[in-house]
Amino acid sequence: MSKKVIDLSKNDTINLSKSDGTRYTKIRVGLGWTPADKYPPYDLDASVFVCKHVKQKNSYEPKLINDSYFVFYNNKTTPDGAVVHLGDNQVGGSSGTDDETIVIDLQKINSEATEISIVVTIHEAIARRQSFGEVKNSYMKIYDDTNGDVIADYQLQQFTTETSIQIGSFVKDGDKWMFKAVGAGY
């Protein structure tokens, strides 16, 4: 019997608890896209910001724990080993597989962490005059990394002039983790 995959839309939130009351703690995030068939080729880069919420006037805002908690192709793991970037795909469009993958172990994550944001940028977008308007079929899949099952699938909307997208964030609510599909372009 196959498990039901949750299809996410912008601003949807899911609880990372299983139906039996246990929690997903080992998560794999797969990102994929089809770049424009243009030169120079598009190089999309996934990155992760592991943040704590800091009080700012009347609200709490996410702030990077420190620079070593910014994970990307040149800093592939957090000091606690909880977030690992599995490598940079410089061309995208891998048929049937995720283009970039990030592994998150919520049991290992720094106790200060309250938000884990997933962002994708286009390398040298301004200099190359590239934007997400020409990138198609962008998606993010959340997997249970213990068995490979897809938990949720988020097909991103079409963008225009944006060169960076916050795809979504894992957010801690008390002792539970949630995922919020953001889909905000910058």
XYZ file of C-alpha atoms in Angstrom:
186
model
C 0.000 0.000 0.000
C 1.593 3.277 -1.054
C 1.549 6.292 1.236
C -0.329 9.414 0.200
C 1.946 12.263 -0.821
C 0.862 15.716 0.343
C 0.685 18.171 -2.566
C 1.676 21.558 -1.203
C 0.706 24.995 -2.483
C 2.191 28.358 -1.557
C 1.603 29.174 2.155
C 0.532 25.593 3.038
C 1.900 24.209 6.296
C 2.304 20.560 7.266
C 3.125 18.966 10.601
C 6.104 16.603 10.495
C 4.341 14.053 12.680
C 3.284 10.663 11.358
C -0.249 9.323 11.670
C 0.923 6.927 14.414
C 2.136 9.864 16.556
C 5.848 9.453 15.862
C 7.727 12.241 14.114
C 9.739 12.497 10.967
C 13.236 13.324 12.192
C 15.463 12.358 9.259
C 14.382 14.442 6.291
C 15.759 14.652 2.775
C 14.916 17.660 0.608
C 15.153 17.139 -3.145
C 15.139 20.129 -5.472
C 14.676 19.996 -9.219
C 14.158 22.251 -12.218
C 14.437 22.523 -15.982
C 16.626 25.483 -16.916
C 16.227 27.532 -20.058
C 18.070 26.191 -23.067
C 20.284 29.262 -23.346
C 23.928 30.193 -23.054
C 25.517 30.661 -20.640
C 23.881 27.704 -18.900
C 21.856 28.338 -15.760
C 23.505 27.251 -12.501
C 20.960 27.096 -9.689
C 22.303 26.786 -6.159
C 20.410 25.458 -3.139
C 21.315 26.825 0.265
C 20.058 26.481 3.819
C 19.897 29.060 6.594
C 19.655 27.547 10.097
C 18.205 30.310 12.256
C 17.007 31.158 15.729
C 14.134 33.555 16.316
C 15.215 36.829 17.895
C 12.821 39.391 19.381
C 12.597 42.546 17.249
C 10.275 45.228 18.668
C 6.863 43.504 18.484
C 7.754 40.241 16.739
C 10.310 37.483 16.427
C 12.503 37.377 13.321
C 14.773 34.554 12.110
C 18.487 35.267 12.477
C 21.302 32.976 11.330
C 22.760 31.173 14.379
C 26.210 32.026 13.027
C 27.989 31.914 9.655
C 28.774 28.196 9.965
C 25.006 27.529 9.912
C 24.730 28.847 6.335
C 24.961 25.680 4.228
C 25.702 25.801 0.475
C 28.101 24.301 -2.095
C 31.189 25.762 -0.321
C 30.048 24.944 3.245
C 28.305 21.598 2.925
C 27.522 20.848 6.563
C 26.599 22.542 9.832
C 28.961 22.123 12.823
C 26.493 19.717 14.470
C 26.242 17.611 11.278
C 22.458 18.063 11.239
C 22.255 19.720 7.817
C 24.268 18.349 4.889
C 24.306 19.612 1.282
C 25.097 16.669 -1.020
C 26.654 18.693 -3.828
C 26.240 21.322 -6.511
C 24.560 20.425 -9.803
C 25.673 23.156 -12.185
C 23.296 22.392 -15.062
C 20.019 21.035 -13.620
C 17.354 19.212 -15.540
C 18.347 15.725 -14.382
C 15.781 13.373 -15.834
C 13.856 11.581 -13.100
C 16.170 12.571 -10.246
C 16.540 15.559 -7.940
C 19.111 18.106 -9.071
C 20.318 19.054 -5.581
C 19.730 17.314 -2.266
C 19.897 18.436 1.346
C 19.708 16.038 4.287
C 18.371 17.272 7.640
C 18.523 15.332 10.916
C 16.181 17.113 13.312
C 17.483 15.027 16.239
C 20.977 16.504 15.792
C 19.992 20.108 15.081
C 21.422 22.835 17.326
C 19.028 23.408 20.244
C 18.904 27.138 19.391
C 17.493 26.415 15.918
C 13.866 27.368 15.391
C 13.824 27.768 11.597
C 15.570 26.039 8.702
C 15.019 27.981 5.459
C 15.593 26.506 2.005
C 16.604 29.040 -0.662
C 17.580 28.650 -4.327
C 19.535 31.305 -6.212
C 20.817 31.600 -9.765
C 24.631 31.803 -9.735
C 25.805 35.118 -11.261
C 22.217 35.888 -12.325
C 22.681 39.642 -12.729
C 25.918 39.382 -14.715
C 24.441 36.665 -16.957
C 21.044 38.405 -17.247
C 19.227 35.321 -16.001
C 16.066 34.978 -13.937
C 13.619 32.367 -12.726
C 11.227 33.469 -15.485
C 13.038 31.066 -17.805
C 13.357 28.192 -15.329
C 10.543 25.649 -15.666
C 9.227 22.685 -13.679
C 10.733 23.837 -10.361
C 9.870 21.612 -7.428
C 10.814 20.597 -3.932
C 10.135 17.153 -2.489
C 10.351 16.273 1.185
C 11.336 12.665 1.840
C 11.387 10.457 4.927
C 15.130 9.745 4.770
C 14.742 6.512 6.773
C 12.865 4.751 3.960
C 12.863 7.091 0.926
C 9.093 7.711 0.935
C 7.989 11.087 -0.400
C 6.105 12.963 2.341
C 5.261 16.114 0.391
C 5.639 17.538 -3.103
C 5.719 21.281 -3.769
C 5.500 22.393 -7.421
C 6.596 26.026 -7.470
C 4.638 28.662 -9.323
C 6.098 30.345 -12.351
C 8.289 33.359 -11.591
C 9.368 36.280 -13.783
C 12.369 38.509 -12.959
C 13.377 36.928 -9.629
C 16.930 35.642 -9.139
C 16.405 34.102 -5.690
C 13.521 32.090 -4.198
C 12.812 31.132 -0.607
C 11.124 27.821 -1.300
C 10.095 27.051 2.251
C 11.037 26.753 5.896
C 10.995 24.084 8.533
C 9.773 25.893 11.648
C 9.868 24.644 15.233
C 6.603 25.029 17.153
C 7.210 24.039 20.765
C 8.870 20.630 20.445
C 7.379 19.850 17.004
C 8.620 20.762 13.545
C 6.373 22.002 10.738
C 7.117 22.811 7.110
C 5.738 25.976 5.488
C 5.758 26.313 1.695
C 6.850 29.922 1.122
C 7.509 30.323 -2.609
C 8.642 33.950 -2.306
C 10.828 35.359 -5.073
C 13.359 38.156 -4.708
